[in-house]
Each structure stands twice: as structure tokens, then as C-alpha cells.
Short mmCIF file of C-alpha atoms in Angstrom, two decimals:
data_model
loop_
_atom_site.label_atom_id
_atom_site.label_comp_id
_atom_site.label_asym_id
_atom_site.label_seq_id
_atom_site.Cartn_x
_atom_site.Cartn_y
_atom_site.Cartn_z
CA MET A 1 -0.03 0.09 -0.03
CA LEU A 2 2.87 2.33 0.58
CA VAL A 3 4.19 1.64 -2.84
CA ILE A 4 0.71 2.41 -4.37
CA SER A 5 0.66 5.66 -2.39
CA LEU A 6 4.08 6.61 -3.77
CA LEU A 7 3.03 5.50 -7.35
CA VAL A 8 0.15 7.78 -7.51
CA VAL A 9 2.40 10.76 -6.79
CA VAL A 10 5.12 9.92 -9.23
CA LEU A 11 2.67 8.70 -11.85
CA ASP A 12 0.85 11.73 -12.06
CA ASN A 13 3.82 13.91 -13.07
CA THR A 14 4.94 11.43 -15.80
CA VAL A 15 1.49 11.30 -17.19
CA LEU A 16 1.21 15.07 -17.27
CA ASN A 17 4.34 15.29 -19.46
CA VAL A 18 2.54 13.32 -22.19
CA ALA A 19 -0.41 15.73 -22.07
CA MET A 20 1.47 18.92 -22.79
CA ARG A 21 0.65 19.01 -26.54
CA THR A 22 -3.02 18.30 -25.94
CA LEU A 23 -3.29 20.94 -23.23
CA ALA A 24 -1.90 23.57 -25.64
CA ASP A 25 -4.62 22.78 -28.21
CA PRO A 26 -7.39 25.41 -27.99
CA VAL A 27 -9.96 22.94 -29.23
CA HIS A 28 -9.21 19.62 -27.47
CA GLY A 29 -7.39 21.17 -24.55
CA LEU A 30 -7.06 24.60 -22.60
CA GLY A 31 -5.14 26.60 -25.30
CA ALA A 32 -2.25 26.93 -22.74
CA THR A 33 0.78 28.85 -23.79
CA GLN A 34 4.29 27.51 -23.39
CA SER A 35 4.80 29.52 -20.16
CA GLU A 36 1.46 28.30 -18.81
CA LEU A 37 2.39 24.67 -19.56
CA GLU A 38 5.75 25.17 -17.83
CA TRP A 39 3.96 26.52 -14.67
CA ALA A 40 1.48 23.64 -14.72
CA ILE A 41 4.47 21.45 -14.00
CA ASN A 42 6.53 23.92 -11.86
CA SER A 43 3.63 24.99 -9.53
CA TYR A 44 3.55 21.47 -8.27
CA THR A 45 7.28 21.19 -7.98
CA LEU A 46 7.55 24.42 -6.13
CA VAL A 47 5.03 23.58 -3.45
CA PHE A 48 6.08 19.99 -3.29
CA ALA A 49 9.79 20.69 -2.71
CA GLY A 50 9.02 23.60 -0.34
CA LEU A 51 6.86 21.42 1.99
CA LEU A 52 8.68 18.07 1.86
CA PHE A 53 10.93 18.72 4.78
CA SER A 54 8.28 20.39 7.10
CA PHE A 55 5.72 17.66 6.36
CA GLY A 56 8.25 14.92 7.16
CA VAL A 57 8.85 16.49 10.52
CA LEU A 58 5.18 17.07 11.29
CA GLY A 59 4.38 13.43 10.26
CA ASP A 60 6.72 12.20 12.97
CA ARG A 61 4.99 14.49 15.41
CA TRP A 62 1.27 14.09 14.72
CA GLY A 63 1.15 10.55 13.30
CA ARG A 64 2.55 9.21 10.00
CA LYS A 65 -0.55 7.15 9.08
CA ARG A 66 -2.78 10.25 9.70
CA PHE A 67 -0.48 12.38 7.51
CA LEU A 68 -0.63 9.74 4.76
CA LEU A 69 -4.42 9.68 4.83
CA ILE A 70 -4.65 13.48 4.74
CA GLY A 71 -2.11 13.60 1.84
CA LEU A 72 -4.18 11.09 -0.20
CA VAL A 73 -7.36 13.04 0.31
CA LEU A 74 -5.86 16.29 -0.61
CA PHE A 75 -4.15 14.76 -3.64
CA GLY A 76 -7.49 13.27 -4.81
CA ILE A 77 -9.37 16.58 -4.39
CA ALA A 78 -6.65 18.34 -6.38
CA SER A 79 -6.85 15.66 -9.11
CA VAL A 80 -10.59 16.38 -9.58
CA LEU A 81 -9.96 20.10 -9.52
CA SER A 82 -7.16 19.62 -12.27
CA ALA A 83 -9.35 17.48 -14.43
CA TYR A 84 -12.17 19.96 -14.62
CA ALA A 85 -10.07 23.10 -14.80
CA LYS A 86 -11.65 25.59 -17.25
CA ASP A 87 -8.59 27.60 -18.07
CA PRO A 88 -4.66 27.29 -17.59
CA GLY A 89 -4.87 29.52 -14.49
CA GLN A 90 -7.25 27.12 -12.67
CA LEU A 91 -4.97 24.10 -13.66
CA ILE A 92 -1.86 25.80 -12.29
CA ALA A 93 -3.50 26.50 -9.05
CA ALA A 94 -4.92 22.90 -8.78
CA ARG A 95 -1.48 21.56 -9.52
CA ALA A 96 -0.01 23.75 -6.69
CA PHE A 97 -2.63 22.31 -4.36
CA MET A 98 -1.72 18.75 -5.55
CA GLY A 99 1.81 19.49 -4.49
CA VAL A 100 0.56 19.89 -0.85
CA GLY A 101 -0.89 16.43 -0.98
CA GLY A 102 2.15 15.01 -2.61
CA ALA A 103 4.42 16.51 0.05
CA ALA A 104 2.35 14.91 2.75
CA ILE A 105 2.46 11.47 1.07
CA MET A 106 6.02 10.88 -0.03
CA PRO A 107 8.12 11.38 3.19
CA VAL A 108 5.73 9.38 5.41
CA THR A 109 5.76 6.30 3.14
CA LEU A 110 9.37 5.85 3.74
CA SER A 111 9.27 6.67 7.54
CA ILE A 112 6.36 4.11 7.91
CA ILE A 113 8.53 1.53 6.28
CA SER A 114 11.30 2.20 8.80
CA ASN A 115 8.88 1.83 11.66
CA VAL A 116 6.88 -1.14 10.55
CA PHE A 117 9.43 -3.48 9.05
CA ASP A 118 11.90 -5.47 11.11
CA PRO A 119 15.41 -4.18 10.63
CA ARG A 120 16.43 -7.41 8.69
CA GLU A 121 13.59 -6.81 6.32
CA ARG A 122 13.71 -3.12 5.97
CA GLY A 123 16.45 -2.98 3.26
CA LYS A 124 14.39 -5.10 0.91
CA ALA A 125 11.33 -3.05 1.64
CA ILE A 126 13.21 0.19 0.90
CA GLY A 127 14.51 -1.47 -2.37
CA ILE A 128 10.88 -2.25 -3.49
CA TRP A 129 9.77 1.29 -2.55
CA ALA A 130 12.65 2.75 -4.65
CA GLY A 131 11.98 0.40 -7.56
CA SER A 132 8.34 1.57 -7.68
CA VAL A 133 9.66 4.96 -8.89
CA GLY A 134 10.96 3.28 -12.04
CA LEU A 135 7.73 1.60 -12.62
CA ALA A 136 5.87 4.89 -12.53
CA VAL A 137 8.34 6.32 -15.00
CA ALA A 138 7.46 3.60 -17.49
CA ILE A 139 3.73 3.31 -16.73
CA GLY A 140 3.10 7.05 -16.96
CA PRO A 141 3.69 7.80 -20.62
CA LEU A 142 1.95 4.49 -21.63
CA LEU A 143 -1.07 5.27 -19.49
CA GLY A 144 -1.17 8.84 -20.53
CA GLY A 145 -0.89 8.04 -24.16
CA PHE A 146 -3.74 5.49 -23.92
CA LEU A 147 -6.05 7.91 -22.06
CA LEU A 148 -5.38 10.73 -24.42
CA GLU A 149 -6.21 8.60 -27.42
CA HIS A 150 -9.49 7.42 -25.95
CA PHE A 151 -10.78 10.06 -23.52
CA TRP A 152 -10.53 13.76 -22.81
CA TRP A 153 -7.44 15.40 -21.38
CA GLY A 154 -8.81 15.48 -17.89
CA SER A 155 -8.73 11.78 -17.74
CA VAL A 156 -4.95 11.84 -16.96
CA PHE A 157 -5.89 13.45 -13.65
CA ILE A 158 -9.19 11.70 -12.81
CA ILE A 159 -7.48 8.16 -13.07
CA ASN A 160 -5.94 9.12 -9.75
CA VAL A 161 -9.30 9.15 -7.94
CA PRO A 162 -10.18 5.36 -7.95
CA ILE A 163 -6.60 4.54 -7.00
CA ILE A 164 -6.74 7.00 -4.06
CA LEU A 165 -10.14 5.70 -2.92
CA PHE A 166 -8.79 2.23 -2.83
CA GLY A 167 -5.66 3.46 -1.09
CA LEU A 168 -7.58 5.29 1.63
CA VAL A 169 -9.47 2.20 2.63
CA ALA A 170 -6.51 -0.13 2.54
CA VAL A 171 -4.28 2.28 4.52
CA ALA A 172 -7.01 2.66 7.07
CA PHE A 173 -7.02 -1.04 7.68
CA LEU A 174 -3.45 -2.24 6.93
CA VAL A 175 -1.04 0.47 7.95
CA PRO A 176 -0.30 0.90 11.72
CA GLU A 177 -0.01 4.34 13.25
CA SER A 178 3.36 5.45 14.58
CA ARG A 179 4.74 8.71 15.81
CA ASP A 180 7.66 10.12 17.84
CA PRO A 181 6.77 9.29 21.47
CA GLN A 182 8.68 12.41 22.74
CA PRO A 183 8.29 15.08 20.13
CA GLY A 184 9.00 18.09 22.28
CA ARG A 185 8.03 21.57 21.39
CA ILE A 186 7.42 22.30 17.67
CA ASP A 187 10.15 24.28 16.00
CA LEU A 188 7.96 27.00 14.31
CA VAL A 189 10.98 29.15 13.34
CA GLY A 190 12.80 26.18 11.76
CA VAL A 191 9.65 24.99 9.90
CA LEU A 192 9.03 28.61 8.55
CA LEU A 193 12.69 29.16 7.55
CA SER A 194 12.77 25.79 5.74
CA VAL A 195 9.66 26.42 3.78
CA VAL A 196 10.69 30.08 2.70
CA GLY A 197 14.20 29.04 1.94
CA LEU A 198 13.31 25.96 -0.14
CA VAL A 199 10.60 27.70 -2.05
CA ALA A 200 12.80 30.71 -3.05
CA LEU A 201 15.71 28.42 -3.97
CA VAL A 202 13.54 26.17 -6.16
CA TYR A 203 11.72 29.14 -7.73
CA GLY A 204 15.17 30.68 -8.73
CA ILE A 205 16.34 27.32 -10.23
CA VAL A 206 13.09 26.76 -12.18
CA ASP A 207 12.69 30.39 -13.36
CA GLY A 208 16.47 30.42 -14.32
CA GLY A 209 16.13 27.17 -16.19
CA GLU A 210 13.11 28.45 -18.23
CA HIS A 211 14.12 32.04 -18.99
CA GLY A 212 17.86 32.12 -18.36
CA PHE A 213 20.10 32.87 -15.41
CA GLY A 214 21.17 36.32 -16.64
CA ARG A 215 18.40 38.28 -14.94
CA PRO A 216 18.78 39.97 -11.54
CA GLU A 217 15.55 38.55 -10.21
CA VAL A 218 16.64 35.03 -10.67
CA TRP A 219 19.83 35.47 -8.73
CA ALA A 220 17.91 37.49 -6.02
CA SER A 221 15.72 34.43 -5.55
CA LEU A 222 18.63 31.95 -5.55
CA ILE A 223 20.80 33.99 -3.18
CA GLY A 224 17.86 34.86 -0.93
CA GLY A 225 16.77 31.21 -0.70
CA ALA A 226 20.42 30.17 0.08
CA LEU A 227 20.74 32.86 2.76
CA VAL A 228 17.32 31.74 4.41
CA LEU A 229 18.53 28.16 4.37
CA ALA A 230 21.81 29.22 6.01
CA ALA A 231 19.85 31.02 8.71
CA PHE A 232 17.82 27.73 9.12
CA VAL A 233 21.02 25.78 9.60
CA TRP A 234 22.21 28.43 12.08
CA TRP A 235 18.97 28.35 14.02
CA GLU A 236 18.81 24.54 14.07
CA SER A 237 22.32 24.41 15.58
CA ARG A 238 21.31 26.61 18.47
CA THR A 239 17.69 25.88 19.28
CA THR A 240 16.88 23.44 22.11
CA HIS A 241 14.24 21.78 20.08
CA PRO A 242 15.50 21.45 16.38
CA SER A 243 13.41 19.99 13.56
CA LEU A 244 16.82 18.86 12.01
CA ASP A 245 19.85 17.98 14.12
CA VAL A 246 22.44 19.54 11.79
CA LYS A 247 25.12 17.60 13.65
CA LEU A 248 23.91 14.65 11.65
CA PHE A 249 25.89 15.89 8.71
CA ARG A 250 29.14 15.40 10.50
CA ASP A 251 28.25 11.66 10.29
CA ALA A 252 29.97 10.50 7.01
CA ARG A 253 27.26 7.85 6.55
CA PHE A 254 24.50 10.44 6.50
CA SER A 255 26.21 13.25 4.61
CA ALA A 256 27.78 10.93 1.90
CA SER A 257 24.58 9.13 1.34
CA VAL A 258 22.58 12.38 0.98
CA ALA A 259 25.23 13.78 -1.46
CA SER A 260 25.24 10.48 -3.52
CA ILE A 261 21.41 10.70 -3.96
CA GLY A 262 21.51 14.39 -4.84
CA LEU A 263 24.44 14.14 -7.37
CA LEU A 264 22.84 10.98 -9.05
CA PHE A 265 19.49 12.59 -9.55
CA PHE A 266 21.00 15.82 -10.81
CA ALA A 267 22.91 13.81 -13.33
CA SER A 268 20.25 11.48 -14.32
CA MET A 269 17.18 13.77 -14.61
CA GLY A 270 19.31 16.49 -16.28
CA SER A 271 19.89 14.08 -19.22
CA PHE A 272 16.71 11.91 -18.89
CA PHE A 273 14.57 15.03 -19.35
CA PHE A 274 15.77 15.61 -22.80
CA VAL A 275 15.44 11.97 -23.93
CA GLY A 276 11.73 12.47 -24.23
CA PHE A 277 12.29 15.19 -26.82
CA TYR A 278 14.78 13.02 -28.60
CA LEU A 279 12.32 10.08 -28.94
CA GLN A 280 9.15 12.10 -29.81
CA LEU A 281 10.58 14.72 -31.99
CA VAL A 282 13.93 13.81 -33.43
CA ARG A 283 13.04 10.01 -33.77
CA ASP A 284 9.25 10.79 -34.38
CA TYR A 285 7.83 8.21 -31.93
CA SER A 286 4.34 8.66 -30.46
CA PRO A 287 3.89 9.21 -26.77
CA MET A 288 2.79 5.62 -26.24
CA GLN A 289 5.88 4.29 -28.30
CA SER A 290 8.24 6.53 -26.32
CA GLY A 291 6.62 5.23 -23.11
CA ALA A 292 7.18 1.61 -24.38
CA LEU A 293 10.86 2.42 -25.03
CA LEU A 294 11.30 3.59 -21.41
CA VAL A 295 9.94 0.16 -20.00
CA PRO A 296 13.52 -1.36 -19.94
CA PHE A 297 14.40 1.50 -17.49
CA ALA A 298 11.62 0.41 -15.17
CA VAL A 299 12.48 -3.25 -15.59
CA GLY A 300 16.04 -2.55 -14.55
CA GLN A 301 14.95 -0.69 -11.43
CA MET A 302 12.24 -3.12 -10.38
CA VAL A 303 14.51 -6.17 -10.83
CA PHE A 304 17.68 -4.81 -9.19
CA ALA A 305 16.35 -2.43 -6.47
CA PRO A 306 15.08 -5.31 -4.35
CA LEU A 307 18.14 -7.36 -5.15
CA SER A 308 20.57 -4.66 -3.96
CA THR A 309 19.92 -5.83 -0.44
CA ASN A 310 21.71 -9.12 -1.24
CA LEU A 311 24.48 -7.38 -3.06
CA VAL A 312 25.10 -5.12 -0.05
CA LYS A 313 25.25 -8.18 2.23
CA ARG A 314 27.96 -9.61 0.03
CA PHE A 315 30.01 -6.59 -1.20
CA GLY A 316 29.16 -3.80 1.27
CA VAL A 317 27.39 -0.49 0.85
CA ARG A 318 30.28 1.47 -0.60
CA THR A 319 31.10 -1.03 -3.30
CA VAL A 320 27.50 -1.49 -4.50
CA ALA A 321 26.61 2.18 -4.42
CA ALA A 322 29.80 3.24 -6.26
CA THR A 323 29.37 0.49 -8.83
CA GLY A 324 25.71 1.57 -9.38
CA ILE A 325 26.72 5.20 -9.92
CA LEU A 326 29.54 4.16 -12.27
CA VAL A 327 27.15 2.04 -14.44
CA ALA A 328 24.71 4.87 -14.53
CA GLY A 329 27.49 7.30 -15.48
CA ILE A 330 28.50 4.98 -18.38
CA THR A 331 24.95 5.10 -19.70
CA PHE A 332 24.98 8.91 -19.53
CA ALA A 333 28.18 8.84 -21.64
CA VAL A 334 26.36 6.58 -24.08
CA LEU A 335 23.70 9.27 -24.45
CA ALA A 336 26.47 11.55 -25.69
CA THR A 337 26.98 9.25 -28.63
CA LEU A 338 23.47 8.92 -29.89
CA GLN A 339 22.78 10.35 -33.37
CA VAL A 340 19.56 10.95 -35.42
CA ASP A 341 19.81 7.50 -36.89
CA THR A 342 21.19 5.42 -34.01
CA PRO A 343 19.64 1.93 -33.91
CA ILE A 344 16.89 2.08 -31.38
CA TRP A 345 17.96 -1.24 -29.72
CA ILE A 346 21.09 0.72 -28.44
CA VAL A 347 18.77 3.16 -26.69
CA VAL A 348 16.64 0.44 -25.27
CA VAL A 349 19.55 -1.53 -23.83
CA ASN A 350 21.07 1.60 -22.52
CA PHE A 351 17.90 2.49 -20.65
CA PHE A 352 17.92 -0.96 -18.99
CA PHE A 353 21.50 -0.47 -17.61
CA MET A 354 20.63 3.11 -16.52
CA GLY A 355 17.77 1.70 -14.46
CA ALA A 356 19.82 -1.06 -13.11
CA GLY A 357 22.63 1.21 -12.09
CA MET A 358 20.29 3.69 -10.25
CA ALA A 359 18.54 0.73 -8.53
CA ASN A 360 21.68 -0.19 -6.77
CA VAL A 361 22.26 3.35 -5.41
CA MET A 362 18.92 4.59 -4.11
CA PRO A 363 18.08 1.63 -1.67
CA PRO A 364 21.43 1.32 0.07
CA ALA A 365 21.93 5.10 0.29
CA THR A 366 18.36 5.55 1.60
CA ASN A 367 18.71 2.75 4.08
CA THR A 368 22.05 4.20 5.36
CA ILE A 369 20.32 7.58 5.86
CA MET A 370 17.54 5.96 7.75
CA SER A 371 19.89 3.79 9.85
CA VAL A 372 21.64 6.87 11.41
CA LEU A 373 18.38 8.18 12.84
CA PRO A 374 16.36 6.58 15.55
CA ARG A 375 13.05 5.05 14.38
CA GLU A 376 10.98 7.93 16.03
CA LYS A 377 12.74 10.41 13.83
CA ALA A 378 12.40 8.48 10.55
CA GLY A 379 10.32 11.24 8.93
CA VAL A 380 13.26 13.66 9.25
CA GLY A 381 15.53 11.26 7.37
CA SER A 382 12.90 10.64 4.73
CA ALA A 383 12.26 14.34 4.37
CA VAL A 384 15.98 15.18 3.97
CA SER A 385 16.41 12.38 1.48
CA ASN A 386 13.41 13.37 -0.65
CA THR A 387 13.97 17.14 -0.42
CA ILE A 388 17.59 16.86 -1.66
CA ARG A 389 16.40 14.62 -4.47
CA GLN A 390 13.70 17.02 -5.48
CA VAL A 391 15.89 20.03 -5.46
CA ALA A 392 18.56 18.06 -7.38
CA VAL A 393 16.08 17.13 -10.06
CA ALA A 394 15.11 20.72 -10.47
CA MET A 395 18.70 21.96 -10.55
CA GLY A 396 19.66 19.12 -13.10
CA VAL A 397 16.81 20.08 -15.46
CA ALA A 398 17.54 23.83 -15.08
CA VAL A 399 21.36 23.82 -15.24
CA LEU A 400 21.81 21.19 -18.01
CA GLY A 401 18.66 22.75 -19.79
CA SER A 402 20.50 25.98 -19.98
CA VAL A 403 23.54 24.22 -21.53
CA VAL A 404 21.21 22.55 -24.04
CA ALA A 405 19.44 25.82 -24.90
CA GLY A 406 22.72 27.60 -25.35
CA VAL A 407 24.36 24.98 -27.53
CA TYR A 408 21.18 24.49 -29.51
CA ARG A 409 20.91 28.22 -30.24
CA GLY A 410 24.43 28.48 -31.49
CA GLU A 411 24.06 25.42 -33.74
CA ILE A 412 20.58 26.40 -35.25
CA GLU A 413 21.27 30.12 -35.93
CA PRO A 414 22.99 29.56 -39.35
CA ALA A 415 19.91 27.66 -40.50
CA THR A 416 17.42 30.35 -39.29
CA ALA A 417 19.29 33.44 -40.44
CA ALA A 418 17.06 33.94 -43.35
CA LEU A 419 13.82 33.68 -41.49
CA PRO A 420 11.77 36.59 -40.42
CA GLY A 421 12.41 37.90 -36.97
CA PRO A 422 9.53 36.43 -35.00
CA LEU A 423 9.88 33.02 -36.71
CA ARG A 424 13.54 33.01 -36.20
CA ASP A 425 13.23 33.62 -32.51
CA VAL A 426 10.76 30.70 -32.13
CA ALA A 427 12.88 28.31 -34.04
CA ASN A 428 16.05 29.41 -32.10
CA GLU A 429 14.23 28.96 -28.75
CA SER A 430 13.72 25.09 -28.89
CA VAL A 431 13.53 22.04 -31.23
CA ALA A 432 9.76 21.94 -30.72
CA GLY A 433 9.54 25.65 -31.85
CA ALA A 434 11.58 24.85 -34.85
CA TYR A 435 9.14 22.05 -35.78
CA GLY A 436 6.27 24.43 -35.56
CA VAL A 437 7.95 27.00 -37.78
CA ALA A 438 8.88 24.20 -40.34
CA ALA A 439 5.25 22.97 -40.40
CA ASN A 440 4.18 26.54 -41.33
CA LEU A 441 6.69 26.71 -44.15
CA GLY A 442 5.42 23.62 -45.88
CA PRO A 443 7.88 21.64 -48.04
CA GLN A 444 10.41 24.46 -47.58
CA GLY A 445 10.64 23.59 -44.00
CA ALA A 446 12.35 20.25 -44.42
CA PRO A 447 15.83 21.64 -44.20
CA LEU A 448 14.96 23.41 -40.91
CA VAL A 449 13.76 20.19 -39.43
CA THR A 450 17.11 18.55 -40.31
CA ALA A 451 19.14 21.40 -38.89
CA ALA A 452 17.02 21.42 -35.77
CA ASN A 453 17.47 17.78 -35.24
CA ASP A 454 21.18 17.95 -35.64
CA ALA A 455 21.48 21.04 -33.35
CA PHE A 456 19.37 19.36 -30.68
CA VAL A 457 21.25 16.07 -30.72
CA HIS A 458 24.54 17.95 -30.53
CA ALA A 459 23.22 20.00 -27.54
CA MET A 460 21.99 16.83 -25.86
CA HIS A 461 25.53 15.43 -26.14
CA TRP A 462 26.79 18.38 -23.96
CA ALA A 463 24.19 17.71 -21.36
CA ALA A 464 24.92 14.07 -21.32
CA LEU A 465 28.67 14.77 -20.83
CA GLY A 466 27.80 17.07 -17.97
CA SER A 467 25.72 14.29 -16.41
CA THR A 468 28.70 11.89 -16.84
CA LEU A 469 31.08 14.34 -15.04
CA VAL A 470 28.56 14.74 -12.09
CA ALA A 471 28.26 10.96 -11.83
CA LEU A 472 32.05 10.64 -11.53
CA ILE A 473 32.06 13.26 -8.80
CA ALA A 474 29.32 11.14 -7.09
CA VAL A 475 31.52 8.02 -7.35
CA ALA A 476 34.44 9.89 -5.77
CA VAL A 477 32.21 11.10 -2.90
CA VAL A 478 30.94 7.50 -2.21
CA LEU A 479 34.40 5.97 -2.24
CA ARG A 480 35.83 8.66 0.00
CA TRP A 481 33.14 8.98 2.60
CA MET A 482 30.59 6.19 2.48
CA PRO A 483 31.39 3.36 4.91
CA LYS A 484 32.25 -0.04 3.50
CA LYS A 485 29.72 -1.82 5.71
CA LEU A 486 27.19 -0.47 8.28
CA ALA A 487 27.64 -1.26 11.88
CA GLN A 488 25.44 -4.11 13.14
CA GLY A 489 23.13 -1.75 15.13
CA ALA A 490 22.49 0.31 12.09
CA GLY A 491 23.20 -2.09 9.33
CA GLY A 492 20.85 -4.89 10.33
CA ALA A 493 18.49 -3.47 7.93
CA LEU A 494 20.74 -4.36 5.13
CA GLY A 495 22.36 -7.28 6.72
CA ALA A 496 25.67 -5.64 5.73
CA GLY A 497 28.07 -7.97 7.50
CA GLY A 498 28.23 -8.53 11.19
CA PRO A 499 26.92 -11.56 13.07
CA SER A 500 23.17 -12.35 13.16
CA ALA A 501 21.46 -11.57 16.37
CA PRO A 502 20.75 -14.70 18.55
CA ALA A 503 17.37 -16.25 18.26
CA GLY A 504 14.80 -14.46 20.32
CA ALA A 505 16.99 -11.38 20.89
CA PRO A 506 14.89 -8.27 21.43
CA VAL A 507 14.67 -5.74 18.68
CA ASN A 508 14.37 -2.00 19.57
CA ARG A 509 11.25 -0.98 17.56
CA SER A 510 10.99 2.52 18.99
CA VAL A 511 7.24 2.49 18.62
CA PRO A 512 5.21 3.79 21.48
CA ALA A 513 3.32 1.24 23.60
CA GLY A 514 -0.16 0.65 22.38
CA GLU A 515 0.51 1.82 18.81
CA GLY A 516 0.83 -0.48 15.82
CA ASP A 517 -0.54 -3.86 15.18
CA ASP A 518 1.04 -7.35 15.20
CA SER A 519 3.61 -6.32 12.70
CA ASP A 520 5.17 -4.12 15.36
CA ARG A 521 5.68 -7.07 17.83
CA GLN A 522 8.83 -9.07 18.01
CA ARG A 523 8.65 -12.06 15.75
CA PRO A 524 11.42 -14.69 14.97
CA SER A 525 13.68 -13.70 12.00
CA ARG A 526 14.85 -16.21 9.53
CA LEU A 527 18.34 -14.88 9.80
CA SER A 528 18.42 -15.08 13.55
CA THR A 529 17.08 -18.65 13.45
CA VAL A 530 19.81 -19.66 10.95
CA GLY A 531 22.29 -17.93 13.25
#
């Protein structure tokens, strides 16, 4: 049920990407402009990233199951509002509201896993949880393409409702409640600073990625957000009841794991974002066909994420995580070799290994983060991990997107020099814009399409090389600071070395008395029985 709850959050965003062209249609959609389409995505990202940390902390305090149920209800209501939006402005507002629900769902799913599952099972559970993200990446475009071909555009949002209704019933009966038994006073100043700082920082990243980083207001938002987050760190290091114990970052296990997740998602999403344009525009595949080509990525994640637990038992956290990042980095380098006519089987195989590589990083790194914290503070670990990942995704798309835009513009300008000013500006802005201009030119637009494809592929190569470089930095961070194996007390979740606990040995569940169901009571472990 926790996987289904996470799926509905990730799935909605991948489905929306497929619906962009339909939403821009004034007849079959909302007639949204390019800027309005961007904010239909970014309004969700902005609210989601800004509230992730605070909601993780509040979930620990007020009850994780309760927060999960509230998040599902809010997400369902926002889905209905999005489906029946009458204009782009209403859609943008509904998507922002959806970000509130998503921020309540994602961190508590991971913290519930940490509190419900026995330490010897937790690593595998986190692996399945992480692998479900890859499943959503593959299902989203396929589902979105099918719905758009057979129903109206609002169906890509309304499909969430029956899933959420089922989830609400199942969570109510299956998921035990858990919370921090000694939460202390709420850190209102810290919560406020984290929200303001994260929203300002993400807004600057997103706005700069869309319209360029040369404008003063972008840097005002970036620097202002960074300063507020610095004030947050300062406050947390001095208050008697911090939301986040900043001393955790002195622990190499915690800081290296957080850094590896952030760097990997910066690199992967910075390149992965542009693959969709490559498949649908340059290679002329339909949304459903493009989604089908991404299935190997999901298969790689779903197969190897749960298996990463066994690999960690045998080779250790550091070796598995570094190898996973290195494999992913190689696939980014392969993206830098793709051409307009590269055999598609090479792309498919590369996606599989990309998913397999990432699947061997996220579970062990996440489990290492969660192992550093006591169970009652699991929401903090989940919130930090998810917040870093979300900010890294936004930064990867924005920063590498600026690289793609700059290189593309330099490559396409000779082919657009003879066009009238307004058409030239549109064609120079993006490969999709060049396709639109070429369609208006009729048969004379064919050379422009060829030039746009070549320019975009060349620009994508530079983004892929940037991703490869960031992945190599992540490998160096893991090899330098991540532990070879986790200590028995923390690493039991992964079974990373160390002797098994004797049969019948008590396990510290850190769950308040009277809360939880039979799954919270001590039960014999297969590992301890073998021991």
C-alpha cells in the first residue's frame, strides 16, 4: 500500500508530461501557452519541494498514518480540480494544491517503512519502494498516451481518484499508526525558515532554467533562498528543539548518502529530461511508443532495487553504491554518442542498464540515511532524502537545460538566419519551436527540421557529458566517505556484514506502547534462526 501511495504521486507527473501537447490545443485542450504549460508542472514542483521537509517533521509528530491519509485526500481533491479546470490558471492553481498532498504522502511512506518493518527486512522493503519509482516512469507515458487517445485530457488526472479511494480504505486497515513518542516543542521558526528558503531556492532554479540565469531577479531568488537556508542551519544548531539536528551531517554515513542521492538525480534527470524530446521529435515516436521504449528502464529498477539488499550483504554499501553510480555514469556517456539514426535497440539496452545502475544506489543510500536516525525520527531522514532529491532534479533540469538551450541556439542560428524575426526567435528557442515553424513553411521547412534535429542532438550530447562528469564526482564522494559496511546496530536493515542476532533477541522497535499492530511485535527472524 505504501508503494501504491508513492506510485500515484510519481505517476501523475509522468502522465502530465505526455499531455502537454493536448493541453496547448485550444480545441481539445485549454489553449495553454508555453509559459502556462511550464507552470502547470512547476507550480507542483515548487510547493512539493518547499513542504517536503516540514511535512516529514510534522508527520513524525502528529502521526505518519494520519498524514498519509490526509495527503491522499488532498491529492484526490486536487486531481478532480485539475481534471475539470476551465482555463490554464485554474490548472496551475490545482497543480499547486496537488503539491501539498504529494508533500504529505512521499516522506511518510518511507518513514512508515522504517517503523513497521523488522530491521532485517527493511532494506528489501526500501528496495521495493525505490523500484516503484522506475515503474511509474514507464507506466506514466503508456497510460497517458492511452487515455489521451480514448478520452478527454482531464482523464490523466481523474485516473488518480479510484486509486486513491482504494488506497484510503487499505491504508486505514493495513497501515499501523506510529509517531515520535517524545516530540518536544514544535520548531515553528525552523519550519518557517525551511519552507521560505526551499521555495525561494527552487523558484530561482526553475525560473532560471526557463528564462535564463542572466536576470537579476533570478539571482535574487537563488541568493535569498540560500541565505534563508543558511539561517535555518544556524537556528537549528542553536535551538533546544530543532526540527533537524544539523550535527547529523558530521556523520559520514549520513552526509555521503545524501550527497550521492543528490548528485545522481542531478545527473540522471538532467539528461533523462531531454530523452523524451529526442524520442518524440527527433525520432518521431508517439507518446505511447516513447513510453514503451522506457519500459526497460523500469524493468532494470524493479529487478535490481530489491536485489540490492543481497548485493550489499555480500560486497558492502560502498562497493554497491559506487558501482551503481559508475554504471549509470556509463549510460549517460552513451547518451552523448546518440545520433539521429542510432539503432533504437542501443537506446533500449542503455535504458535498462541506466535503471539497473540507479537501482543499486537509491536503496542502500536511503537505508544508510534511515539507519543513522532513531526510528521515532524517521520522518526527518525521509524528508531530507526526498527534499535533496527534488531540489537536485530541479537543478539538473535547469542547469543542464541551460546548457542544451545555449548549444542548440548556437548550432541552429545559421539555418534560421534567413527567416523573419519572429519566426527566427521561435525556431531558435527550442527544437519543438523549430518544428512548428517548419510546419508553417510547408515543403520548404524540411531543411529546418534536419538542422533542428542535428542541433538538438549535438546540444543533448553536452548535457549527457555534464551528467557523466557529475556521476564521476558522485563516485568519488561515495568511495571517499561512505562506509564499507554498516555497523550491526544500524546495518541490520541491510544485513551488511556482522553476526546475526541470537534467536529471540529483542529488537528495539522505537514504537510507542499501544501503537501499531502485530507487525510491530517481535517475531522470529529467519536470519536469527539460521544464526
